[in-house]
Short mmCIF file of N, CA and C and ligand atoms in Angstrom, two decimals:
data_model
loop_
_atom_site.label_atom_id
_atom_site.label_comp_id
_atom_site.label_asym_id
_atom_site.label_seq_id
_atom_site.Cartn_x
_atom_site.Cartn_y
_atom_site.Cartn_z
N MET A 516 13.28 91.80 52.78
CA MET A 516 14.55 91.91 51.63
C MET A 516 14.91 93.01 51.38
N ASN A 517 16.18 93.87 51.46
CA ASN A 517 16.69 95.12 51.28
C ASN A 517 16.68 95.49 49.69
N SER A 518 16.59 96.70 49.42
CA SER A 518 16.71 96.83 47.97
C SER A 518 17.86 96.67 47.23
N GLU A 519 19.07 96.13 48.06
CA GLU A 519 20.30 95.74 46.85
C GLU A 519 19.97 94.19 46.62
N ASN A 520 19.11 93.38 47.32
CA ASN A 520 18.84 92.23 46.83
C ASN A 520 17.79 92.10 45.66
N LYS A 521 16.57 93.23 46.21
CA LYS A 521 15.91 93.40 45.00
C LYS A 521 16.47 93.85 43.62
N ALA A 522 17.25 94.60 43.67
CA ALA A 522 17.90 95.43 42.74
C ALA A 522 18.62 94.26 41.67
N SER A 523 19.23 93.41 42.43
CA SER A 523 19.90 92.35 41.74
C SER A 523 18.94 91.33 41.26
N GLU A 524 17.66 91.20 41.81
CA GLU A 524 17.02 90.09 40.97
C GLU A 524 16.40 90.90 39.41
N LYS A 525 16.36 92.18 39.67
CA LYS A 525 16.04 92.94 38.28
C LYS A 525 14.51 92.43 37.60
N THR A 526 14.10 92.11 38.46
CA THR A 526 12.19 92.27 38.04
C THR A 526 11.63 93.42 38.40
N ILE A 527 10.64 93.88 37.42
CA ILE A 527 9.94 95.11 37.65
C ILE A 527 8.55 94.83 37.38
N LEU A 528 7.53 95.47 38.18
CA LEU A 528 6.12 95.58 38.13
C LEU A 528 5.68 96.36 37.33
N ILE A 529 4.96 96.23 36.15
CA ILE A 529 4.03 97.24 35.44
C ILE A 529 2.32 97.16 35.88
N LEU A 530 2.06 98.30 36.37
CA LEU A 530 0.71 98.19 36.83
C LEU A 530 0.08 99.10 36.00
N SER A 531 -1.32 98.33 35.75
CA SER A 531 -2.22 99.34 34.57
C SER A 531 -3.76 99.60 35.40
N GLY A 532 -4.01 100.85 35.50
CA GLY A 532 -5.27 101.01 36.22
C GLY A 532 -6.55 101.11 35.54
N PRO A 533 -7.35 101.66 35.73
CA PRO A 533 -9.03 101.12 35.33
C PRO A 533 -9.21 101.34 33.88
N ASN A 534 -9.73 100.76 32.97
CA ASN A 534 -10.25 101.14 31.83
C ASN A 534 -9.13 100.91 30.78
N LEU A 535 -7.72 100.81 31.24
CA LEU A 535 -6.67 100.54 30.19
C LEU A 535 -6.83 98.87 29.70
N ASN A 536 -7.70 98.14 30.31
CA ASN A 536 -7.80 96.96 29.45
C ASN A 536 -8.40 97.35 28.18
N LEU A 537 -9.15 98.33 27.99
CA LEU A 537 -10.08 98.91 26.64
C LEU A 537 -9.15 99.56 25.75
N LEU A 538 -7.74 99.58 26.09
CA LEU A 538 -7.00 100.20 24.98
C LEU A 538 -7.30 99.49 23.55
N GLY A 539 -7.03 100.50 22.48
CA GLY A 539 -7.28 99.96 21.16
C GLY A 539 -8.46 100.18 20.88
N GLU A 540 -9.80 100.21 22.03
CA GLU A 540 -10.89 100.76 21.26
C GLU A 540 -11.57 102.04 22.09
N ARG A 541 -10.92 102.49 23.33
CA ARG A 541 -11.18 103.00 23.83
C ARG A 541 -10.29 104.67 23.42
N ASP A 542 -11.39 105.74 22.95
CA ASP A 542 -11.09 106.59 22.59
C ASP A 542 -9.31 106.75 21.95
N PRO A 543 -9.62 106.08 20.61
CA PRO A 543 -7.99 106.05 20.04
C PRO A 543 -7.20 107.44 19.55
N GLN A 544 -8.27 108.45 19.46
CA GLN A 544 -7.55 109.72 18.98
C GLN A 544 -6.84 109.98 20.45
N MET A 545 -7.31 109.95 21.38
CA MET A 545 -6.56 110.15 22.91
C MET A 545 -5.36 109.34 23.11
N TYR A 546 -5.72 107.79 23.10
CA TYR A 546 -4.85 106.90 23.66
C TYR A 546 -4.07 106.18 22.63
N GLY A 547 -4.37 106.24 21.22
CA GLY A 547 -3.87 105.55 20.09
C GLY A 547 -4.73 104.18 19.83
N ASP A 548 -3.92 103.28 19.02
CA ASP A 548 -4.70 102.07 18.54
C ASP A 548 -4.60 101.01 19.00
N GLN A 549 -3.22 101.25 19.90
CA GLN A 549 -2.53 99.93 20.34
C GLN A 549 -3.14 99.35 21.54
N THR A 550 -3.29 98.21 21.56
CA THR A 550 -3.79 97.51 22.71
C THR A 550 -2.64 97.54 24.10
N LEU A 551 -3.26 97.09 25.25
CA LEU A 551 -2.60 97.17 26.58
C LEU A 551 -1.28 95.72 25.96
N ASP A 552 -1.80 95.00 25.42
CA ASP A 552 -0.69 94.00 25.40
C ASP A 552 0.20 94.05 24.72
N GLN A 553 -0.26 94.89 23.69
CA GLN A 553 1.22 95.84 22.71
C GLN A 553 1.85 96.70 23.29
N HIS A 554 1.49 97.38 24.40
CA HIS A 554 2.38 98.26 25.19
C HIS A 554 3.16 97.10 26.08
N ILE A 555 2.68 96.37 26.82
CA ILE A 555 3.30 95.33 27.43
C ILE A 555 4.53 94.76 26.75
N GLU A 556 4.22 94.37 25.66
CA GLU A 556 5.38 93.36 24.93
C GLU A 556 6.34 94.31 24.62
N LEU A 557 6.10 95.74 24.14
CA LEU A 557 7.31 96.20 24.04
C LEU A 557 7.93 96.52 25.27
N ALA A 558 7.08 96.69 26.47
CA ALA A 558 8.14 96.99 27.52
C ALA A 558 8.72 95.84 27.84
N GLU A 559 8.15 94.54 27.40
CA GLU A 559 8.98 93.15 27.80
C GLU A 559 10.32 93.18 26.73
N ARG A 560 10.07 93.62 25.55
CA ARG A 560 11.09 93.90 24.76
C ARG A 560 12.56 94.58 25.14
N THR A 561 12.13 95.74 25.75
CA THR A 561 12.83 96.89 26.07
C THR A 561 13.77 96.02 27.38
N ALA A 562 12.81 95.83 28.00
CA ALA A 562 13.21 94.86 29.56
C ALA A 562 14.53 94.15 29.06
N SER A 563 14.41 93.32 28.16
CA SER A 563 14.97 91.76 28.33
C SER A 563 16.61 92.28 27.28
N GLN A 564 16.32 93.88 26.92
CA GLN A 564 17.66 94.28 26.32
C GLN A 564 18.57 94.86 27.73
N HIS A 565 17.80 94.93 28.57
CA HIS A 565 18.63 95.33 30.09
C HIS A 565 18.70 94.37 31.07
N GLY A 566 18.37 93.27 30.43
CA GLY A 566 18.41 91.78 31.27
C GLY A 566 17.42 92.30 32.61
N ILE A 567 16.18 92.66 32.16
CA ILE A 567 15.43 92.95 33.12
C ILE A 567 14.30 91.90 32.79
N THR A 568 13.24 91.60 33.66
CA THR A 568 12.22 90.56 33.55
C THR A 568 11.02 91.64 34.11
N VAL A 569 9.82 91.49 33.46
CA VAL A 569 8.58 92.31 33.61
C VAL A 569 7.46 91.47 33.88
N GLU A 570 6.78 91.80 35.16
CA GLU A 570 5.67 91.21 35.52
C GLU A 570 4.55 92.37 35.24
N HIS A 571 3.37 92.12 35.01
CA HIS A 571 2.16 92.88 34.54
C HIS A 571 0.97 92.66 35.32
N LEU A 572 0.33 93.72 35.91
CA LEU A 572 -1.04 93.36 36.46
C LEU A 572 -1.94 94.40 35.65
N GLN A 573 -3.36 94.66 35.16
CA GLN A 573 -4.23 95.49 34.81
C GLN A 573 -5.29 95.16 35.81
N SER A 574 -5.85 96.03 36.41
CA SER A 574 -7.23 95.97 37.54
C SER A 574 -7.76 96.95 37.28
N ASN A 575 -9.29 96.90 37.35
CA ASN A 575 -10.03 97.81 37.54
C ASN A 575 -10.53 98.25 39.24
N HIS A 576 -9.51 97.69 39.85
CA HIS A 576 -9.87 97.86 41.34
C HIS A 576 -8.70 98.53 41.98
N GLU A 577 -9.17 99.58 42.96
CA GLU A 577 -8.06 100.27 43.69
C GLU A 577 -7.07 98.98 44.35
N GLY A 578 -7.96 98.22 45.53
CA GLY A 578 -7.54 97.57 46.14
C GLY A 578 -6.73 96.62 46.01
N GLU A 579 -7.03 96.21 44.67
CA GLU A 579 -5.85 94.71 43.99
C GLU A 579 -4.92 95.59 43.57
N LEU A 580 -4.76 97.01 43.36
CA LEU A 580 -3.69 97.41 42.53
C LEU A 580 -2.85 97.81 44.19
N VAL A 581 -3.56 98.05 44.97
CA VAL A 581 -2.82 98.00 46.34
C VAL A 581 -2.32 97.09 46.91
N ASP A 582 -2.86 95.85 47.02
CA ASP A 582 -2.50 94.66 47.27
C ASP A 582 -0.99 93.95 46.27
N ALA A 583 -1.22 94.52 45.11
CA ALA A 583 -0.02 94.16 44.41
C ALA A 583 1.23 95.06 44.65
N ILE A 584 1.08 96.43 45.15
CA ILE A 584 2.30 97.16 45.48
C ILE A 584 2.85 96.60 46.78
N HIS A 585 2.08 96.22 47.50
CA HIS A 585 2.53 95.51 48.73
C HIS A 585 3.40 94.40 48.50
N GLN A 586 2.62 93.47 47.37
CA GLN A 586 3.43 92.24 47.33
C GLN A 586 4.62 92.55 46.94
N ALA A 587 5.25 93.66 45.96
CA ALA A 587 6.23 93.98 45.17
C ALA A 587 7.39 94.31 46.27
N ARG A 588 7.04 94.90 46.97
CA ARG A 588 7.83 95.25 48.17
C ARG A 588 8.69 94.12 48.42
N GLU A 589 8.49 93.00 48.57
CA GLU A 589 9.20 91.63 48.85
C GLU A 589 9.78 90.97 47.24
N LYS A 590 9.34 91.71 46.19
CA LYS A 590 9.51 90.92 45.00
C LYS A 590 10.40 91.92 43.99
N HIS A 591 9.93 93.08 43.73
CA HIS A 591 10.40 93.88 42.51
C HIS A 591 11.19 94.85 42.84
N ALA A 592 12.13 95.07 41.74
CA ALA A 592 13.29 96.04 42.24
C ALA A 592 12.77 97.40 41.88
N ALA A 593 11.47 97.58 40.87
CA ALA A 593 11.24 98.90 40.54
C ALA A 593 9.54 98.82 40.25
N ILE A 594 8.95 99.50 40.14
CA ILE A 594 7.37 99.82 39.52
C ILE A 594 7.44 100.92 38.66
N ILE A 595 6.62 100.60 37.23
CA ILE A 595 5.88 101.56 36.79
C ILE A 595 4.57 101.18 36.50
N ILE A 596 3.78 102.06 36.76
CA ILE A 596 2.53 102.54 37.22
C ILE A 596 1.79 103.35 36.21
N ASN A 597 0.66 102.73 35.40
CA ASN A 597 -0.15 103.96 34.95
C ASN A 597 -1.72 104.01 35.46
N PRO A 598 -1.83 104.27 36.71
CA PRO A 598 -2.86 104.51 37.69
C PRO A 598 -3.97 104.78 36.72
N GLY A 599 -4.36 105.13 35.52
CA GLY A 599 -5.66 105.58 34.84
C GLY A 599 -5.95 106.80 35.65
N ALA A 600 -7.35 106.74 35.87
CA ALA A 600 -8.32 107.87 36.50
C ALA A 600 -7.55 107.89 38.08
N PHE A 601 -7.36 106.72 38.78
CA PHE A 601 -6.79 106.66 39.87
C PHE A 601 -5.73 107.66 40.17
N THR A 602 -4.94 108.16 39.08
CA THR A 602 -3.59 109.24 39.45
C THR A 602 -4.24 110.02 40.08
N HIS A 603 -5.53 110.78 39.98
CA HIS A 603 -6.15 112.11 40.11
C HIS A 603 -6.90 112.07 41.73
N TYR A 604 -6.62 110.90 42.14
CA TYR A 604 -7.56 110.89 43.73
C TYR A 604 -7.54 109.77 44.52
N ALA A 605 -6.46 108.64 43.86
CA ALA A 605 -6.41 107.28 44.97
C ALA A 605 -5.43 107.45 45.81
N TRP A 606 -5.72 107.92 47.04
CA TRP A 606 -4.74 108.25 47.93
C TRP A 606 -4.02 106.96 48.66
N ALA A 607 -5.04 106.00 48.57
CA ALA A 607 -4.39 104.59 49.20
C ALA A 607 -3.56 104.09 48.30
N ILE A 608 -3.56 104.47 46.98
CA ILE A 608 -2.42 104.27 46.06
C ILE A 608 -1.34 104.88 46.18
N HIS A 609 -1.13 105.83 46.73
CA HIS A 609 -0.09 107.06 46.77
C HIS A 609 0.61 106.35 48.11
N ASP A 610 -0.30 106.08 49.00
CA ASP A 610 0.45 105.61 50.38
C ASP A 610 0.86 104.00 50.49
N ALA A 611 0.30 103.43 49.48
CA ALA A 611 1.08 102.25 49.34
C ALA A 611 2.40 102.39 48.53
N LEU A 612 2.45 103.35 47.59
CA LEU A 612 3.79 103.53 46.60
C LEU A 612 4.67 104.11 47.91
N GLN A 613 4.31 104.94 49.15
CA GLN A 613 5.09 105.40 49.52
C GLN A 613 6.12 104.31 50.30
N THR A 614 5.26 103.39 50.35
CA THR A 614 6.12 102.07 51.44
C THR A 614 7.17 101.10 50.36
N PHE A 615 6.99 101.39 48.97
CA PHE A 615 7.97 100.70 48.20
C PHE A 615 9.32 101.37 48.10
N ASP A 616 10.50 100.73 48.25
CA ASP A 616 11.93 101.34 48.40
C ASP A 616 12.57 101.86 47.05
N GLY A 617 11.84 101.18 46.17
CA GLY A 617 13.04 101.16 44.64
C GLY A 617 12.33 102.30 43.85
N PRO A 618 12.62 102.60 42.67
CA PRO A 618 12.26 103.64 41.78
C PRO A 618 10.77 103.38 41.35
N VAL A 619 10.03 104.45 41.36
CA VAL A 619 8.38 104.16 40.63
C VAL A 619 8.58 105.24 39.77
N ILE A 620 7.86 104.65 38.37
CA ILE A 620 7.92 105.50 37.57
C ILE A 620 5.97 105.68 37.11
N GLU A 621 5.75 106.93 36.99
CA GLU A 621 4.30 107.28 36.95
C GLU A 621 4.42 107.35 35.27
N LEU A 622 3.50 106.59 34.70
CA LEU A 622 3.60 106.51 33.14
C LEU A 622 1.72 106.76 32.47
N HIS A 623 1.97 107.93 31.60
CA HIS A 623 0.54 108.11 30.88
C HIS A 623 0.78 108.03 29.39
N LEU A 624 -0.24 107.46 28.85
CA LEU A 624 -0.09 107.85 27.26
C LEU A 624 -0.49 108.89 26.91
N SER A 625 -1.30 109.82 27.41
CA SER A 625 -1.60 111.29 27.24
C SER A 625 -0.80 112.12 27.96
N ASN A 626 -1.31 113.60 27.68
CA ASN A 626 -0.47 114.34 28.38
C ASN A 626 -1.63 114.92 29.70
N PRO A 627 -1.74 114.58 31.23
CA PRO A 627 -2.81 114.83 31.44
C PRO A 627 -2.94 116.34 31.99
N ALA A 628 -1.76 116.80 32.22
CA ALA A 628 -1.51 118.43 32.28
C ALA A 628 -2.08 119.37 30.99
N ALA A 629 -2.25 118.81 30.04
CA ALA A 629 -2.67 119.33 28.75
C ALA A 629 -4.42 118.91 28.60
N ARG A 630 -5.02 118.30 29.46
CA ARG A 630 -6.31 118.01 29.76
C ARG A 630 -7.15 118.83 30.22
N GLU A 631 -8.49 118.07 30.83
CA GLU A 631 -9.38 118.70 31.96
C GLU A 631 -8.36 119.20 33.18
N PRO A 632 -9.15 120.21 33.72
CA PRO A 632 -8.45 120.64 34.86
C PRO A 632 -8.59 119.43 36.17
N TRP A 633 -9.33 119.07 36.33
CA TRP A 633 -9.07 117.79 37.30
C TRP A 633 -8.12 116.58 36.85
N ARG A 634 -8.02 116.40 35.62
CA ARG A 634 -6.70 115.69 35.50
C ARG A 634 -5.40 116.18 35.74
N HIS A 635 -5.29 117.70 36.25
CA HIS A 635 -3.88 118.26 36.16
C HIS A 635 -3.43 117.83 37.46
N THR A 636 -4.30 117.41 38.97
CA THR A 636 -3.88 116.79 40.05
C THR A 636 -3.33 115.54 39.82
N SER A 637 -2.33 115.01 40.17
CA SER A 637 -1.69 113.68 40.49
C SER A 637 -1.45 113.29 42.08
N VAL A 638 -2.07 112.42 42.29
CA VAL A 638 -1.60 112.18 43.99
C VAL A 638 -0.35 110.86 43.94
N VAL A 639 0.04 110.77 42.62
CA VAL A 639 0.93 109.70 42.75
C VAL A 639 2.52 110.12 42.44
N ALA A 640 2.30 111.70 41.74
CA ALA A 640 3.32 112.24 41.40
C ALA A 640 4.56 112.35 42.45
N PRO A 641 3.88 112.75 43.90
CA PRO A 641 4.67 112.92 44.94
C PRO A 641 5.68 111.94 45.31
N VAL A 642 5.11 110.49 45.06
CA VAL A 642 5.63 109.49 45.49
C VAL A 642 6.29 108.62 44.05
N ALA A 643 6.74 109.60 43.24
CA ALA A 643 7.00 108.82 42.06
C ALA A 643 8.67 109.25 41.71
N SER A 644 9.41 108.45 41.35
CA SER A 644 11.03 108.97 40.84
C SER A 644 10.76 110.16 40.21
N GLY A 645 9.78 109.44 39.11
CA GLY A 645 9.44 110.55 37.77
C GLY A 645 8.36 110.59 37.06
N THR A 646 7.72 110.72 36.15
CA THR A 646 6.68 111.09 35.59
C THR A 646 6.91 111.35 34.22
N ILE A 647 6.31 110.24 33.20
CA ILE A 647 6.21 110.13 31.86
C ILE A 647 4.77 110.35 30.97
N ALA A 648 5.06 111.23 30.51
CA ALA A 648 3.39 111.59 29.73
C ALA A 648 3.33 111.90 28.63
N GLY A 649 2.74 111.41 27.57
CA GLY A 649 2.20 112.11 26.67
C GLY A 649 3.04 111.75 25.00
N PHE A 650 3.71 110.44 25.55
CA PHE A 650 4.12 109.91 24.24
C PHE A 650 3.78 109.00 23.56
N GLY A 651 2.35 108.74 24.11
CA GLY A 651 1.80 107.45 23.78
C GLY A 651 2.48 106.15 24.22
N GLY A 652 2.52 105.11 23.30
CA GLY A 652 3.07 103.61 23.55
C GLY A 652 4.51 103.75 23.82
N HIS A 653 5.04 104.84 22.78
CA HIS A 653 6.95 104.71 23.05
C HIS A 653 6.98 104.90 24.63
N GLY A 654 6.28 105.87 25.44
CA GLY A 654 5.89 105.68 27.09
C GLY A 654 6.70 104.71 27.98
N TYR A 655 5.98 103.29 27.17
CA TYR A 655 6.61 102.22 28.03
C TYR A 655 8.02 101.55 27.60
N GLN A 656 8.75 102.07 26.61
CA GLN A 656 9.88 101.96 26.30
C GLN A 656 10.81 102.93 27.08
N ILE A 657 10.40 104.08 26.92
CA ILE A 657 10.95 105.24 27.78
C ILE A 657 11.21 105.18 29.21
N ALA A 658 9.91 104.17 30.01
CA ALA A 658 9.68 104.14 31.10
C ALA A 658 10.72 102.81 31.60
N VAL A 659 10.94 102.03 30.81
CA VAL A 659 11.54 100.75 31.01
C VAL A 659 13.15 101.18 30.95
N ASP A 660 13.67 101.86 29.95
CA ASP A 660 14.82 102.64 29.98
C ASP A 660 15.13 103.40 30.96
N ALA A 661 14.16 104.18 31.65
CA ALA A 661 14.63 105.09 33.05
C ALA A 661 14.76 104.17 34.20
N VAL A 662 13.97 103.24 34.27
CA VAL A 662 14.07 102.18 35.28
C VAL A 662 15.26 101.58 35.47
N SER A 663 15.91 101.10 34.06
CA SER A 663 16.99 100.68 34.04
C SER A 663 18.37 101.49 34.73
N GLU A 664 17.93 102.55 33.96
CA GLU A 664 19.02 103.63 34.52
C GLU A 664 19.06 103.88 36.06
N LEU A 665 18.23 103.63 36.70
CA LEU A 665 17.98 103.96 38.31
C LEU A 665 18.40 102.96 38.90
N LEU A 666 18.08 101.56 38.29
CA LEU A 666 18.49 100.54 39.09
C LEU A 666 19.84 100.53 39.16
C1 DQA B 2071 -4.16 108.14 31.58
C2 DQA B 2071 -4.68 109.63 31.82
C3 DQA B 2071 -6.11 109.51 32.78
O1 DQA B 2071 -5.99 110.85 33.14
C4 DQA B 2071 -7.03 108.69 32.31
O2 DQA B 2071 -7.95 108.84 33.48
C5 DQA B 2071 -6.68 107.25 31.84
C6 DQA B 2071 -5.49 107.19 31.11
C7 DQA B 2071 -3.14 107.87 30.23
O3 DQA B 2071 -2.59 106.85 30.37
O4 DQA B 2071 -2.94 108.97 29.77
O5 DQA B 2071 -7.32 106.28 32.18
O6 DQA B 2071 -3.68 107.49 32.95
#
């Protein structure tokens, strides 16, 4: 399928990496008290205003995220990914995203650049159309708006 067909379908894949299933309980000072489901609901509401449908997968396993990116090549117009800690070292995710034709948005709740030095490297950023970081849950809305502009 070419990218024109994919764009006309207007479905996007949101991928959530490890430990994001614990949002709401995990370090609320850093990540807020909202759950991942609440963030995805915001993304879905925003997407529907743009006539876009969202699919979401959370996984704690790198290979599962790689498989989902491969499947997205035939199915989705864009990917929004919060890779969690995989951001900083998962080159298999970098390589998989590089094979994807459409827009890729890297999304973080916190601002990794303002945290520990090991979080300053992103292996996803070089294959992303752009990065949204540090806006908490509002980032999900910003990311979907950005995708809508890019499609
Ligand atoms: C995160 C930032 C990463 O450094 C961290 O490992 C996460 C969450 C964020 O959304 O701020 O798990 O991706």
